[in-house]
């Protein structure tokens, strides 16, 4: 087994030739999987590892030229040597992964997907490895189970995971905005017939939605989120907000018996040629969203 000093040095080294290759689809980096596998193995020998780390001394596993680029979390006198060691390993891993994410220069979405895959892999590996989360969060881990995210050592990877989920959701804002509609009122009642300007506005909304959704679909279906749980988390807003909004918008302007496609109830005609503007029905949007991050 590699020495503790060599291991953390390899994790911190951003120029390590072993870890220069980058996944083109944004999936988990080998550095992340190797690091978590090593931590899992250490858990199998916890008493012996604790003894060795105590002999090395807190922080002495960091090489003199490998100081972290950010201030380290203050040590508690009740922390075990293994907890402090894992804290330094995770801090080094996060800094290296953040640096590697700069490789993706073509767009921010792939950067977000790469970071999401890696942070979620860390989080899930820690959660599913018996005892590992308790070691990372220390002797008060159980008592602090409901503590704010930022107050726990595990925040080093949980916080950026949440931040990147939120950042990814922002990519859908323009699509959602195209579906935001208004109710036209005339003589104290709901207007049933659109004027020419209003019809053009609806046409533009469908046109712009189609364009933006197509662009997102063409690029993001090439990226990869292998974990089903993470993929569902990332696409949550698409399924819970975008698709229902699209169904409602479609139903308002397209009759189920008309030339445009699905819908229902009272509709407001905005064109004689709905098929020119209605590219998708709700089920098609859902099916296409389910192809995101499958690298197809």
Short mmCIF file of C-alpha atoms in Angstrom, two decimals:
data_model
loop_
_atom_site.label_atom_id
_atom_site.label_comp_id
_atom_site.label_asym_id
_atom_site.label_seq_id
_atom_site.Cartn_x
_atom_site.Cartn_y
_atom_site.Cartn_z
CA UNK A 1 0.00 0.00 0.00
CA UNK A 2 1.30 3.44 -0.89
CA UNK A 3 2.52 5.53 1.99
CA UNK A 4 0.16 8.13 3.39
CA UNK A 5 2.54 10.93 2.42
CA UNK A 6 2.93 9.72 -1.18
CA UNK A 7 -0.80 9.26 -1.56
CA UNK A 8 -1.87 12.75 -0.51
CA UNK A 9 0.98 14.21 -2.56
CA UNK A 10 -0.33 12.42 -5.66
CA UNK A 11 -3.88 13.64 -5.00
CA UNK A 12 -2.69 17.23 -4.62
CA UNK A 13 -0.33 17.20 -7.64
CA UNK A 14 -2.26 18.80 -10.51
CA UNK A 15 0.49 17.85 -12.97
CA UNK A 16 0.58 14.16 -12.11
CA UNK A 17 0.96 12.43 -15.53
CA UNK A 18 -1.18 9.52 -14.35
CA UNK A 19 -4.20 11.81 -14.08
CA UNK A 20 -3.84 14.12 -17.08
CA UNK A 21 -6.44 12.38 -19.28
CA UNK A 22 -9.85 14.05 -19.08
CA UNK A 23 -13.22 12.35 -19.78
CA UNK A 24 -14.68 14.04 -22.85
CA UNK A 25 -18.25 13.38 -21.72
CA UNK A 26 -17.76 14.91 -18.27
CA UNK A 27 -17.98 11.71 -16.25
CA UNK A 28 -16.06 10.78 -13.07
CA UNK A 29 -12.31 11.37 -13.25
CA UNK A 30 -9.95 8.50 -12.47
CA UNK A 31 -8.34 10.61 -9.74
CA UNK A 32 -11.66 10.80 -7.91
CA UNK A 33 -12.38 7.07 -8.12
CA UNK A 34 -8.82 6.13 -7.12
CA UNK A 35 -8.91 8.50 -4.15
CA UNK A 36 -12.20 7.21 -2.79
CA UNK A 37 -11.15 3.58 -3.30
CA UNK A 38 -7.99 4.25 -1.30
CA UNK A 39 -9.98 5.86 1.50
CA UNK A 40 -12.31 2.85 1.57
CA UNK A 41 -9.35 0.50 1.90
CA UNK A 42 -7.98 2.51 4.82
CA UNK A 43 -11.31 2.06 6.60
CA UNK A 44 -10.72 -1.70 6.58
CA UNK A 45 -7.61 -1.19 8.73
CA UNK A 46 -8.79 1.74 10.81
CA UNK A 47 -7.06 0.92 14.15
CA UNK A 48 -3.71 0.29 12.48
CA UNK A 49 -4.05 3.36 10.26
CA UNK A 50 -4.84 5.53 13.29
CA UNK A 51 -1.70 4.29 15.03
CA UNK A 52 0.53 5.02 12.04
CA UNK A 53 -0.95 8.49 11.50
CA UNK A 54 -0.45 9.32 15.18
CA UNK A 55 3.22 8.38 14.81
CA UNK A 56 3.54 10.60 11.72
CA UNK A 57 1.89 13.50 13.55
CA UNK A 58 -1.04 15.71 12.57
CA UNK A 59 -0.33 17.42 9.25
CA UNK A 60 3.14 15.92 8.84
CA UNK A 61 1.78 13.82 5.97
CA UNK A 62 1.71 17.03 3.90
CA UNK A 63 4.98 17.56 2.03
CA UNK A 64 6.67 20.94 2.69
CA UNK A 65 5.92 22.28 -0.80
CA UNK A 66 2.33 21.03 -0.91
CA UNK A 67 0.54 23.60 1.20
CA UNK A 68 -3.15 23.94 0.40
CA UNK A 69 -4.05 26.99 -1.65
CA UNK A 70 -6.93 27.77 0.71
CA UNK A 71 -7.02 28.04 4.52
CA UNK A 72 -7.49 24.69 6.17
CA UNK A 73 -10.47 23.97 8.40
CA UNK A 74 -9.54 24.54 12.06
CA UNK A 75 -8.62 21.33 13.88
CA UNK A 76 -10.61 20.20 16.87
CA UNK A 77 -8.76 18.68 19.77
CA UNK A 78 -11.21 15.79 19.64
CA UNK A 79 -10.53 14.97 16.00
CA UNK A 80 -8.89 11.63 15.31
CA UNK A 81 -5.75 11.47 13.19
CA UNK A 82 -7.69 9.66 10.48
CA UNK A 83 -10.35 12.38 10.39
CA UNK A 84 -7.69 15.06 9.94
CA UNK A 85 -5.96 13.00 7.27
CA UNK A 86 -9.19 12.47 5.34
CA UNK A 87 -9.97 16.19 5.65
CA UNK A 88 -6.65 17.03 3.98
CA UNK A 89 -7.15 14.35 1.30
CA UNK A 90 -10.63 15.62 0.42
CA UNK A 91 -9.48 19.23 0.38
CA UNK A 92 -6.65 18.30 -2.00
CA UNK A 93 -9.02 16.29 -4.20
CA UNK A 94 -11.56 19.12 -4.43
CA UNK A 95 -8.88 21.65 -5.38
CA UNK A 96 -7.48 19.32 -8.05
CA UNK A 97 -10.90 18.53 -9.52
CA UNK A 98 -11.79 22.22 -9.65
CA UNK A 99 -8.53 22.92 -11.48
CA UNK A 100 -9.13 20.07 -13.93
CA UNK A 101 -12.64 21.37 -14.70
CA UNK A 102 -10.99 24.32 -16.48
CA UNK A 103 -10.11 21.85 -19.25
CA UNK A 104 -13.62 22.16 -20.63
CA UNK A 105 -13.36 25.40 -22.55
CA UNK A 106 -16.27 24.86 -24.94
CA UNK A 107 -19.02 25.75 -22.49
CA UNK A 108 -20.06 25.99 -18.88
CA UNK A 109 -22.58 23.13 -19.03
CA UNK A 110 -19.93 20.43 -19.51
CA UNK A 111 -17.89 21.95 -16.69
CA UNK A 112 -20.94 21.73 -14.43
CA UNK A 113 -21.63 18.13 -15.45
CA UNK A 114 -18.02 17.14 -14.75
CA UNK A 115 -18.12 18.72 -11.30
CA UNK A 116 -21.54 17.23 -10.55
CA UNK A 117 -20.38 13.73 -11.49
CA UNK A 118 -17.28 13.97 -9.34
CA UNK A 119 -18.84 15.60 -6.28
CA UNK A 120 -21.78 13.21 -6.33
CA UNK A 121 -19.40 10.25 -6.66
CA UNK A 122 -17.54 11.46 -3.57
CA UNK A 123 -20.78 12.02 -1.66
CA UNK A 124 -22.32 8.67 -2.58
CA UNK A 125 -19.10 6.74 -1.94
CA UNK A 126 -18.81 8.29 1.51
CA UNK A 127 -22.49 7.68 2.34
CA UNK A 128 -22.42 4.04 1.25
CA UNK A 129 -19.12 3.05 2.87
CA UNK A 130 -19.77 1.87 6.44
CA UNK A 131 -18.28 4.27 8.98
CA UNK A 132 -16.64 6.62 6.47
CA UNK A 133 -19.04 9.55 6.89
CA UNK A 134 -18.76 9.26 10.68
CA UNK A 135 -14.97 9.44 10.48
CA UNK A 136 -15.05 12.45 8.13
CA UNK A 137 -17.53 14.42 10.24
CA UNK A 138 -15.89 13.43 13.51
CA UNK A 139 -17.05 12.31 16.95
CA UNK A 140 -20.11 14.59 16.89
CA UNK A 141 -21.31 13.33 13.51
CA UNK A 142 -24.48 11.71 14.86
CA UNK A 143 -25.33 14.63 17.13
CA UNK A 144 -24.81 17.02 14.21
CA UNK A 145 -26.86 15.00 11.72
CA UNK A 146 -29.29 17.91 11.35
CA UNK A 147 -26.63 20.63 11.51
CA UNK A 148 -26.35 23.18 8.69
CA UNK A 149 -24.47 21.83 5.67
CA UNK A 150 -21.63 24.34 5.91
CA UNK A 151 -20.86 23.48 9.53
CA UNK A 152 -19.76 19.90 8.83
CA UNK A 153 -16.42 18.77 7.35
CA UNK A 154 -18.32 16.96 4.59
CA UNK A 155 -19.32 20.42 3.30
CA UNK A 156 -16.04 20.47 1.37
CA UNK A 157 -17.77 18.35 -1.30
CA UNK A 158 -21.50 18.64 -0.41
CA UNK A 159 -21.56 22.43 -0.76
CA UNK A 160 -20.13 22.55 -4.33
CA UNK A 161 -22.40 19.63 -5.27
CA UNK A 162 -25.47 21.67 -4.36
CA UNK A 163 -24.04 24.81 -5.97
CA UNK A 164 -23.48 23.05 -9.28
CA UNK A 165 -26.98 21.54 -9.27
CA UNK A 166 -28.34 25.07 -8.90
CA UNK A 167 -26.01 26.40 -11.59
CA UNK A 168 -27.12 23.70 -13.99
CA UNK A 169 -30.80 24.52 -13.43
CA UNK A 170 -30.06 28.07 -14.58
CA UNK A 171 -29.43 26.72 -18.09
CA UNK A 172 -33.17 26.10 -18.40
CA UNK A 173 -34.30 29.57 -17.41
CA UNK A 174 -34.67 30.86 -20.96
CA UNK A 175 -36.78 27.86 -22.00
CA UNK A 176 -39.04 28.42 -19.01
CA UNK A 177 -39.28 32.14 -19.75
CA UNK A 178 -40.51 31.42 -23.29
CA UNK A 179 -43.45 29.52 -21.76
CA UNK A 180 -44.48 32.27 -19.38
CA UNK A 181 -47.79 33.49 -20.67
CA UNK A 182 -50.28 36.29 -20.07
CA UNK A 183 -54.06 36.30 -19.91
CA UNK A 184 -55.58 38.89 -22.19
CA UNK A 185 -58.62 40.72 -20.82
CA UNK A 186 -61.20 42.54 -22.93
CA UNK A 187 -64.36 44.29 -21.70
CA UNK A 188 -63.99 42.73 -18.27
CA UNK A 189 -63.69 39.17 -19.59
CA UNK A 190 -60.97 36.90 -20.90
CA UNK A 191 -60.09 37.74 -24.49
CA UNK A 192 -60.79 34.79 -26.78
CA UNK A 193 -59.41 36.15 -30.07
CA UNK A 194 -55.82 37.34 -30.43
CA UNK A 195 -54.88 40.40 -32.42
CA UNK A 196 -51.99 40.32 -34.91
CA UNK A 197 -49.35 41.48 -32.41
CA UNK A 198 -50.46 38.92 -29.86
CA UNK A 199 -50.42 36.14 -32.45
CA UNK A 200 -46.88 37.09 -33.45
CA UNK A 201 -45.82 37.04 -29.82
CA UNK A 202 -47.09 33.47 -29.43
CA UNK A 203 -45.33 32.44 -32.65
CA UNK A 204 -42.07 33.90 -31.34
CA UNK A 205 -42.47 32.05 -28.04
CA UNK A 206 -42.82 28.69 -29.77
CA UNK A 207 -39.99 29.49 -32.18
CA UNK A 208 -37.60 30.58 -29.44
CA UNK A 209 -38.49 27.64 -27.22
CA UNK A 210 -37.86 25.18 -30.06
CA UNK A 211 -34.47 26.75 -30.80
CA UNK A 212 -33.25 26.82 -27.19
CA UNK A 213 -34.53 23.34 -26.36
CA UNK A 214 -32.93 21.90 -29.51
CA UNK A 215 -29.58 23.45 -28.62
CA UNK A 216 -29.67 22.04 -25.10
CA UNK A 217 -30.71 18.62 -26.33
CA UNK A 218 -28.08 18.38 -29.09
CA UNK A 219 -25.21 19.12 -26.72
CA UNK A 220 -26.31 17.56 -23.45
CA UNK A 221 -27.32 14.17 -24.82
CA UNK A 222 -23.61 13.75 -25.66
CA UNK A 223 -22.58 14.24 -22.04
CA UNK A 224 -22.73 11.52 -19.43
CA UNK A 225 -24.26 11.19 -15.97
CA UNK A 226 -23.98 7.44 -15.33
CA UNK A 227 -25.60 7.53 -11.89
CA UNK A 228 -29.39 7.31 -12.18
CA UNK A 229 -29.93 9.08 -8.85
CA UNK A 230 -27.82 12.06 -9.89
CA UNK A 231 -29.43 12.24 -13.33
CA UNK A 232 -32.88 12.41 -11.72
CA UNK A 233 -31.67 15.13 -9.36
CA UNK A 234 -30.23 17.21 -12.18
CA UNK A 235 -33.31 16.89 -14.39
CA UNK A 236 -35.79 17.39 -11.56
CA UNK A 237 -36.78 20.89 -12.64
CA UNK A 238 -37.18 19.79 -16.24
CA UNK A 239 -39.74 17.16 -15.25
CA UNK A 240 -41.47 19.10 -12.49
CA UNK A 241 -41.51 22.60 -13.99
CA UNK A 242 -40.65 22.77 -17.69
CA UNK A 243 -42.73 19.85 -19.00
CA UNK A 244 -45.96 20.81 -17.11
CA UNK A 245 -45.52 24.42 -18.27
CA UNK A 246 -45.09 23.29 -21.86
CA UNK A 247 -48.20 21.08 -21.66
CA UNK A 248 -50.23 23.99 -20.29
CA UNK A 249 -48.90 26.41 -22.91
CA UNK A 250 -49.62 23.93 -25.68
CA UNK A 251 -53.14 23.25 -24.45
CA UNK A 252 -53.95 26.95 -24.47
CA UNK A 253 -53.06 27.49 -28.11
CA UNK A 254 -53.49 24.12 -29.84
CA UNK A 255 -56.76 22.20 -30.10
CA UNK A 256 -56.65 18.43 -29.71
CA UNK A 257 -58.72 18.16 -32.88
CA UNK A 258 -56.86 20.87 -34.79
CA UNK A 259 -53.95 20.62 -37.15
CA UNK A 260 -51.37 21.45 -34.54
CA UNK A 261 -51.48 18.38 -32.34
CA UNK A 262 -52.35 17.66 -28.69
CA UNK A 263 -54.12 19.95 -26.31
CA UNK A 264 -57.61 20.23 -24.93
CA UNK A 265 -60.28 22.59 -23.73
CA UNK A 266 -60.78 26.09 -25.07
CA UNK A 267 -57.91 27.19 -27.30
CA UNK A 268 -56.82 30.51 -28.73
CA UNK A 269 -55.87 30.36 -32.38
CA UNK A 270 -52.57 32.09 -33.15
CA UNK A 271 -51.98 30.75 -36.68
CA UNK A 272 -53.62 28.83 -39.51
CA UNK A 273 -50.53 26.66 -39.76
CA UNK A 274 -49.79 25.45 -36.23
CA UNK A 275 -47.50 22.65 -37.42
CA UNK A 276 -45.02 25.28 -38.55
CA UNK A 277 -44.49 26.34 -34.94
CA UNK A 278 -45.44 23.28 -32.85
CA UNK A 279 -42.49 20.95 -33.16
CA UNK A 280 -43.11 18.82 -30.07
CA UNK A 281 -45.90 17.55 -27.89
CA UNK A 282 -45.43 17.06 -24.14
CA UNK A 283 -44.56 13.36 -24.39
CA UNK A 284 -41.84 14.10 -26.95
CA UNK A 285 -40.27 16.69 -24.65
CA UNK A 286 -40.29 14.15 -21.82
CA UNK A 287 -38.77 11.40 -23.98
CA UNK A 288 -36.02 13.72 -25.21
CA UNK A 289 -35.25 14.93 -21.69
CA UNK A 290 -34.77 11.31 -20.66
CA UNK A 291 -32.02 11.04 -23.29
CA UNK A 292 -29.99 13.80 -21.70
CA UNK A 293 -26.64 12.67 -20.26
CA UNK A 294 -26.79 9.20 -21.83
CA UNK A 295 -23.86 9.91 -24.20
CA UNK A 296 -25.80 8.89 -27.31
#
